[in-house]
Short mmCIF file of N, CA, C and O in Angstrom, two decimals:
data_model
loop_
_atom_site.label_atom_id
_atom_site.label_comp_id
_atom_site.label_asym_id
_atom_site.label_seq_id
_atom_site.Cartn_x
_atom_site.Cartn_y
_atom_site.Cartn_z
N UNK A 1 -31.88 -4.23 -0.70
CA UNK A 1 -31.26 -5.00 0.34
C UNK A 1 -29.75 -4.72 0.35
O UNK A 1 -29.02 -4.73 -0.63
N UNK A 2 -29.37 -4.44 1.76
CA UNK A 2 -28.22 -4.09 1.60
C UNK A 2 -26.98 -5.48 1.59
O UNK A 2 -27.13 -6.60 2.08
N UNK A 3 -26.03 -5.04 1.02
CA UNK A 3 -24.63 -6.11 0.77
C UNK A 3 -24.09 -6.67 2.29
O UNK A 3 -23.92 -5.85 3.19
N UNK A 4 -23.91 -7.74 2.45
CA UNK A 4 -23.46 -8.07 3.64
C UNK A 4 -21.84 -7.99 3.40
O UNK A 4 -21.47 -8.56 2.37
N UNK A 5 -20.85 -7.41 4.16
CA UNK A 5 -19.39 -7.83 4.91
C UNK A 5 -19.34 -9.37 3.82
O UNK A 5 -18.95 -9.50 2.66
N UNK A 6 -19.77 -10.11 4.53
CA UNK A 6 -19.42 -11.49 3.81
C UNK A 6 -19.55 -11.52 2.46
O UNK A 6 -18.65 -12.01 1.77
N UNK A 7 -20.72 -10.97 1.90
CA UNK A 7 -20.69 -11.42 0.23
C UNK A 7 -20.56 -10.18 -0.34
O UNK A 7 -21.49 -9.73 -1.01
N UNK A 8 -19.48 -9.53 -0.17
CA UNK A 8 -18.25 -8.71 -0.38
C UNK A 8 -17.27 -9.16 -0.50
O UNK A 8 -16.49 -9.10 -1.45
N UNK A 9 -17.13 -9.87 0.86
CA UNK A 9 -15.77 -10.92 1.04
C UNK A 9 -15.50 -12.17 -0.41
O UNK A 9 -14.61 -12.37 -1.23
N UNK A 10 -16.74 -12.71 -0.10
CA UNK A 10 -16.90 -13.89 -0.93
C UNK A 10 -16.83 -12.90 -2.74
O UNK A 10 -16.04 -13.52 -3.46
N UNK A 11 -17.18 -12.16 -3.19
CA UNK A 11 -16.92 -11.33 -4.56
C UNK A 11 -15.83 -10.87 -5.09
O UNK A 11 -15.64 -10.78 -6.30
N UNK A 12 -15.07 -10.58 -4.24
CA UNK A 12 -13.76 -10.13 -3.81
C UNK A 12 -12.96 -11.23 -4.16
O UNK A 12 -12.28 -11.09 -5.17
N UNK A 13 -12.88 -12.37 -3.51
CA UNK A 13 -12.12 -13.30 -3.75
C UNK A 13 -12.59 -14.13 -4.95
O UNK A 13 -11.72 -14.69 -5.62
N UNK A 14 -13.68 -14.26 -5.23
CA UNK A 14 -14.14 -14.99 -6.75
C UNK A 14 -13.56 -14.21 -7.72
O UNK A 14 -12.93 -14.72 -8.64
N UNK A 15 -13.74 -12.82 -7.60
CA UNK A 15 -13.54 -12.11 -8.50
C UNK A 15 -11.91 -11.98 -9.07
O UNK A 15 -11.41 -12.14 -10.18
N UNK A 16 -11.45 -11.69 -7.98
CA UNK A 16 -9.56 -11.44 -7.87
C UNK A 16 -9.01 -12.72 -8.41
O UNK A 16 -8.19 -12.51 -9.31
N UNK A 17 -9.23 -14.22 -8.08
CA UNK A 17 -8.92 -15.29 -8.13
C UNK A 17 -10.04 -15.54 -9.02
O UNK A 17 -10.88 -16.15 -8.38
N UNK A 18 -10.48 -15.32 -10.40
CA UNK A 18 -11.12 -15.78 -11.23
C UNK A 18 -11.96 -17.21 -11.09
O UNK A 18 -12.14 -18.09 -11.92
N UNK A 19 -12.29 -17.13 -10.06
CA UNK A 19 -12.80 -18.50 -9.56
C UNK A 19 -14.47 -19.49 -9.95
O UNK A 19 -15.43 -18.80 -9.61
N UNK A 20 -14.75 -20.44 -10.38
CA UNK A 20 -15.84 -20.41 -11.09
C UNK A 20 -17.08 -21.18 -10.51
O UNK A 20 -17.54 -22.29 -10.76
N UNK A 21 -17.55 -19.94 -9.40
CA UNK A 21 -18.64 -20.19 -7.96
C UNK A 21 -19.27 -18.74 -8.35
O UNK A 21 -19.13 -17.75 -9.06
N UNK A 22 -20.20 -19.47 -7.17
CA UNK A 22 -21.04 -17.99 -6.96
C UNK A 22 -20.63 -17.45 -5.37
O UNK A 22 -19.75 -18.02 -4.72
N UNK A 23 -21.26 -16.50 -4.94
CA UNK A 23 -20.71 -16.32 -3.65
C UNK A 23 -21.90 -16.94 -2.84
O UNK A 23 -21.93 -16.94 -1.61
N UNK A 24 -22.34 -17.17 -3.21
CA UNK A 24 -23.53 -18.42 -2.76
C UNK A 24 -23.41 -19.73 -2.45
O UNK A 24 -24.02 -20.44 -1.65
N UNK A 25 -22.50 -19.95 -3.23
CA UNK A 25 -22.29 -21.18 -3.14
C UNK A 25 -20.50 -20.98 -2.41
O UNK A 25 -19.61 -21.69 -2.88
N UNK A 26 -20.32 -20.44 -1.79
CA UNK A 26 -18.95 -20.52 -0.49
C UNK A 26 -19.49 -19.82 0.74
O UNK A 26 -19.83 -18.67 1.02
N UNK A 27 -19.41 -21.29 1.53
CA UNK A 27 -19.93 -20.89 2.64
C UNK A 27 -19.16 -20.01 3.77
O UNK A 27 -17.95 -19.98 3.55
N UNK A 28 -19.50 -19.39 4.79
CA UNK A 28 -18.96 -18.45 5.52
C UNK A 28 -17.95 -19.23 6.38
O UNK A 28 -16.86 -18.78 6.72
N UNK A 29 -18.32 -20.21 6.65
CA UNK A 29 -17.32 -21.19 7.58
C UNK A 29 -16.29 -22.25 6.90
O UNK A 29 -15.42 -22.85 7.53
N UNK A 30 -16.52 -22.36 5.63
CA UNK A 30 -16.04 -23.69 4.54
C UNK A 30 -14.64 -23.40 4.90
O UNK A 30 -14.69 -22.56 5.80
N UNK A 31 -13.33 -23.73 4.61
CA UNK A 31 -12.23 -23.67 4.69
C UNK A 31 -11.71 -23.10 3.44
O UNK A 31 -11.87 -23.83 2.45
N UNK A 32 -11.10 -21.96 3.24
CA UNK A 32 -10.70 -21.69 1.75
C UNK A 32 -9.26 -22.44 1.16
O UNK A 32 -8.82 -22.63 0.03
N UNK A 33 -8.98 -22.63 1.91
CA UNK A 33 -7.71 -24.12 1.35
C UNK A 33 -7.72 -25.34 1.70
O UNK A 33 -8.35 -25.74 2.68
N UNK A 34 -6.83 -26.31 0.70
CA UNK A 34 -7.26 -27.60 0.66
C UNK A 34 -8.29 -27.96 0.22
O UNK A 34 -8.57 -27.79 -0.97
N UNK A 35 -9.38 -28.75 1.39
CA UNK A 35 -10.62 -29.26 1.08
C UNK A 35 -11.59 -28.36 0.61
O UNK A 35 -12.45 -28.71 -0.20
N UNK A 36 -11.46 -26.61 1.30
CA UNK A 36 -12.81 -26.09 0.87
C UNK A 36 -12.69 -25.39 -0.80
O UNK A 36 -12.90 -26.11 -1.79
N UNK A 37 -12.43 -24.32 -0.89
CA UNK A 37 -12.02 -23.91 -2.34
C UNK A 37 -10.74 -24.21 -2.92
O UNK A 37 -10.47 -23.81 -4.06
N UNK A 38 -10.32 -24.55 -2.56
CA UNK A 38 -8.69 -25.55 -2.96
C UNK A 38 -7.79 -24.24 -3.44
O UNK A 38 -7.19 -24.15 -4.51
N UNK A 39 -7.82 -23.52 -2.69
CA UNK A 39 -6.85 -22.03 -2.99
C UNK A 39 -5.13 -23.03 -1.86
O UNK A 39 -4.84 -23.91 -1.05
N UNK A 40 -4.52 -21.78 -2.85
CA UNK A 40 -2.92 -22.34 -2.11
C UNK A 40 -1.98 -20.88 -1.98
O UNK A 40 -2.56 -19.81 -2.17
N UNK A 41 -1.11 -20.89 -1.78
CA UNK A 41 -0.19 -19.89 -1.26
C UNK A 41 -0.46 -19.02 -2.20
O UNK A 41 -1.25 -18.16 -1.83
N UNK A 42 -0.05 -18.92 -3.41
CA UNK A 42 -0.15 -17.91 -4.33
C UNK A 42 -1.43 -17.17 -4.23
O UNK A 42 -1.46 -15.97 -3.97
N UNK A 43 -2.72 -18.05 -4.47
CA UNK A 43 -3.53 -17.51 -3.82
C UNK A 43 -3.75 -16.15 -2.72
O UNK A 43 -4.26 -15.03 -2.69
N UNK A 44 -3.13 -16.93 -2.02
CA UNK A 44 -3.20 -16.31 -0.51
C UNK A 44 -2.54 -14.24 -0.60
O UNK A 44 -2.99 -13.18 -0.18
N UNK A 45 -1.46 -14.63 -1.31
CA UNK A 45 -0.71 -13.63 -1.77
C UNK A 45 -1.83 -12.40 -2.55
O UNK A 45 -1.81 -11.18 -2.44
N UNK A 46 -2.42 -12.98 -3.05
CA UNK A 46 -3.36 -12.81 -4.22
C UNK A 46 -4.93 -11.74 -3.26
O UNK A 46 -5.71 -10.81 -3.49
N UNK A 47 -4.57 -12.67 -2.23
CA UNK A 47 -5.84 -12.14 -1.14
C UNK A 47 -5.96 -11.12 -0.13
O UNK A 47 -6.89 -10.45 0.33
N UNK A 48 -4.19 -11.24 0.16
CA UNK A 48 -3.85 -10.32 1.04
C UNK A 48 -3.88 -8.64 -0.05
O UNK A 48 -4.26 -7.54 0.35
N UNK A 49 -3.52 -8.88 -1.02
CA UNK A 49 -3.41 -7.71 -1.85
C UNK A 49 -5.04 -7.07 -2.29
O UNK A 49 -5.44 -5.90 -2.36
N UNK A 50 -5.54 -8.02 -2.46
CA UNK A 50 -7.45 -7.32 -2.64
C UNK A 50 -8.24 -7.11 -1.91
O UNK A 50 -9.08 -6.24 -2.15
N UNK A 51 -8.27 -8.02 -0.41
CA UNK A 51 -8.82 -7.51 0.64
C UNK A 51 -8.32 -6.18 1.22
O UNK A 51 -8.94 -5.22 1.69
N UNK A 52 -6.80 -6.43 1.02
CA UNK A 52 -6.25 -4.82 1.95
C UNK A 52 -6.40 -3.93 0.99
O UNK A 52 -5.99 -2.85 1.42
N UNK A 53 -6.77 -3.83 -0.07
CA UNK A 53 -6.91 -2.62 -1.05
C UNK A 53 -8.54 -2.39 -0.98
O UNK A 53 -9.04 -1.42 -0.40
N UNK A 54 -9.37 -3.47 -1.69
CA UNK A 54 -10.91 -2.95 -1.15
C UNK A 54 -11.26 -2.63 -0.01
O UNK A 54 -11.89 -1.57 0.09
N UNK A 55 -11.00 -3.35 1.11
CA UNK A 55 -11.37 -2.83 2.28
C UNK A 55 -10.32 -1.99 3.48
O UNK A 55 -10.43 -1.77 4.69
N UNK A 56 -9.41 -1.71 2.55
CA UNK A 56 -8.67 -0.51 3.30
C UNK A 56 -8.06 -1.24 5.00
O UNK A 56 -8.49 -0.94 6.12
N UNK A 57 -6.96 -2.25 4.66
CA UNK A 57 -6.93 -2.53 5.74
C UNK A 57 -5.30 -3.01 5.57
O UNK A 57 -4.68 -2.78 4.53
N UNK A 58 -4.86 -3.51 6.44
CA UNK A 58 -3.33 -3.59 6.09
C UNK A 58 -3.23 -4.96 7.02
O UNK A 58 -3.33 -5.02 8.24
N UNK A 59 -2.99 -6.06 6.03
CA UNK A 59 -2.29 -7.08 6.51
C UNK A 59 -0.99 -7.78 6.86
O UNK A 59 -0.24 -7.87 5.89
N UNK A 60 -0.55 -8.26 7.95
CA UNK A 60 0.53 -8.58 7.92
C UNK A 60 0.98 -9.90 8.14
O UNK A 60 0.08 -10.73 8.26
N UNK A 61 2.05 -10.27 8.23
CA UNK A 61 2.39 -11.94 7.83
C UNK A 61 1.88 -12.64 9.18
O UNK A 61 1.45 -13.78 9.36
N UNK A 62 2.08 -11.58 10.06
CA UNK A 62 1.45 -12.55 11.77
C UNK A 62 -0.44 -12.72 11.11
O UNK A 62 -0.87 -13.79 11.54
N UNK A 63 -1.32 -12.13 10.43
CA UNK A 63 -2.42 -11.97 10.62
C UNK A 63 -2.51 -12.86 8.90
O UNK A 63 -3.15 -12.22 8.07
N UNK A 64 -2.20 -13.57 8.64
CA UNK A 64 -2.08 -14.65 7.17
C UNK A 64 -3.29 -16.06 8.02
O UNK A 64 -3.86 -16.85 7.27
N UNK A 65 -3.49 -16.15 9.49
CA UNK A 65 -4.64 -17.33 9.93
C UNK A 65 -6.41 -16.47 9.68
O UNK A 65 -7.51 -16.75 10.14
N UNK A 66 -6.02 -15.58 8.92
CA UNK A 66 -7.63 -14.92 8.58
C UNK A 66 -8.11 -15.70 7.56
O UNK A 66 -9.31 -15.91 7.37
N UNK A 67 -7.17 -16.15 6.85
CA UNK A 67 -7.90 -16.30 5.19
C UNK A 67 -8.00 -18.57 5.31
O UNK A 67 -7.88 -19.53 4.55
N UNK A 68 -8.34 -18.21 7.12
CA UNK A 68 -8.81 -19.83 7.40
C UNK A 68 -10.35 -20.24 6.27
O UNK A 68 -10.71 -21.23 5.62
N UNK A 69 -11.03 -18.55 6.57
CA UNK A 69 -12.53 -19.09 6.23
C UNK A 69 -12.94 -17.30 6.17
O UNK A 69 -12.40 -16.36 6.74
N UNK A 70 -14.30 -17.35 5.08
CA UNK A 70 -14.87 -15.85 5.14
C UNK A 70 -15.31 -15.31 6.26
O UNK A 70 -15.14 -14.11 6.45
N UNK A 71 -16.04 -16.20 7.29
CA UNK A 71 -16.21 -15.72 8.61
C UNK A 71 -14.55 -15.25 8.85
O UNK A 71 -14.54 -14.12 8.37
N UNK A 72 -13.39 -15.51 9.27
CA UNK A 72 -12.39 -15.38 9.72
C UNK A 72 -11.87 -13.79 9.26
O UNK A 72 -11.47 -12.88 9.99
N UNK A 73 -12.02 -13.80 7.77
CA UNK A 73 -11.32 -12.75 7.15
C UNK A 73 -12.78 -10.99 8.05
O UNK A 73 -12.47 -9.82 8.27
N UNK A 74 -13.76 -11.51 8.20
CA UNK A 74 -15.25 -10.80 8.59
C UNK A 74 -14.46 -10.36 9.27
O UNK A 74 -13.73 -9.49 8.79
N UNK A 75 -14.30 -10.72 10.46
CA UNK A 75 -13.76 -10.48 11.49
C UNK A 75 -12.65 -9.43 11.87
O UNK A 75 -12.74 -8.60 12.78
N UNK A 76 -11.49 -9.63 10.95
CA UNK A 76 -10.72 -9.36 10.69
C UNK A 76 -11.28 -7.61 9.98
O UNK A 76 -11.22 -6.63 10.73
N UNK A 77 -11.47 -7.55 9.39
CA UNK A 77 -12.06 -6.52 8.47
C UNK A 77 -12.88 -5.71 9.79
O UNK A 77 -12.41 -4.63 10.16
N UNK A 78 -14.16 -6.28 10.51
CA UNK A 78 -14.81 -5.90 11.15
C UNK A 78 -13.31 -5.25 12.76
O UNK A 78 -12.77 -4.28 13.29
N UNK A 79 -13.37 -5.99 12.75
CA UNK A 79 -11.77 -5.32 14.18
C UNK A 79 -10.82 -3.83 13.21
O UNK A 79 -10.57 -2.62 13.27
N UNK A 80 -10.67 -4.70 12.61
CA UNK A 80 -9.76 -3.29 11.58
C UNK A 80 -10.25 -1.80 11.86
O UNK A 80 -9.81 -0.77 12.37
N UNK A 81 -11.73 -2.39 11.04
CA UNK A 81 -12.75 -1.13 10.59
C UNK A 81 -14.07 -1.16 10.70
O UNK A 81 -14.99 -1.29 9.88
N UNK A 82 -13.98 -0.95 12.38
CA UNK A 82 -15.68 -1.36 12.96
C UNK A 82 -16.72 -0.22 12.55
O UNK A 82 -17.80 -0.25 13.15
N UNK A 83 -16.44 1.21 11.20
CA UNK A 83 -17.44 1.65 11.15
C UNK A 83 -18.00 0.88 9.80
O UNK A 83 -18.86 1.55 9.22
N UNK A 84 -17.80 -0.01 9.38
CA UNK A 84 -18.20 -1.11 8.02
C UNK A 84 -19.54 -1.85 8.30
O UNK A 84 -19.98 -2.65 7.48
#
């Protein structure tokens, strides 16, 4: 079975941010700050540097409303680099 975009996404960020979930258990829509995984700026910093390095993509400070939710960042990734 092949890997979905999302639980890539979701591995990626457990993994980078030592975080102690499964990617199963973060949902595609949950909010990754505040209420949903309680990530904060540093974080964020943290995200922009592993998403744009695994998935070869280049973020910039206007494009920082991706990391709303894993659907969001999908998206993002998928527009970037629609042969994924």
């Amino acid at each position: 079975m092949a890997t979905t975009l999302e639980h890539q996404v979701k591995e990626c960020i457990i993994n980078r941010l030592g975080l102690d979930v499964t990617a199963e258990e973060v949902e595609d829509d949950a909010p990754l700050f505040g209420e949903g995984l309680g990530l904060d700026s540093i974080d964020a910093l943290e995200l922009v540097i592993a998403i744009g390095k695994q998935f070869e993509v280049s973020i910039g400070d206007d494009d920082m409303g991706i990391f709303q939710s894993v659907n969001r960042i999908c998206e993002f990734i998928r527009i970037a680099r629609p042969e994924l």
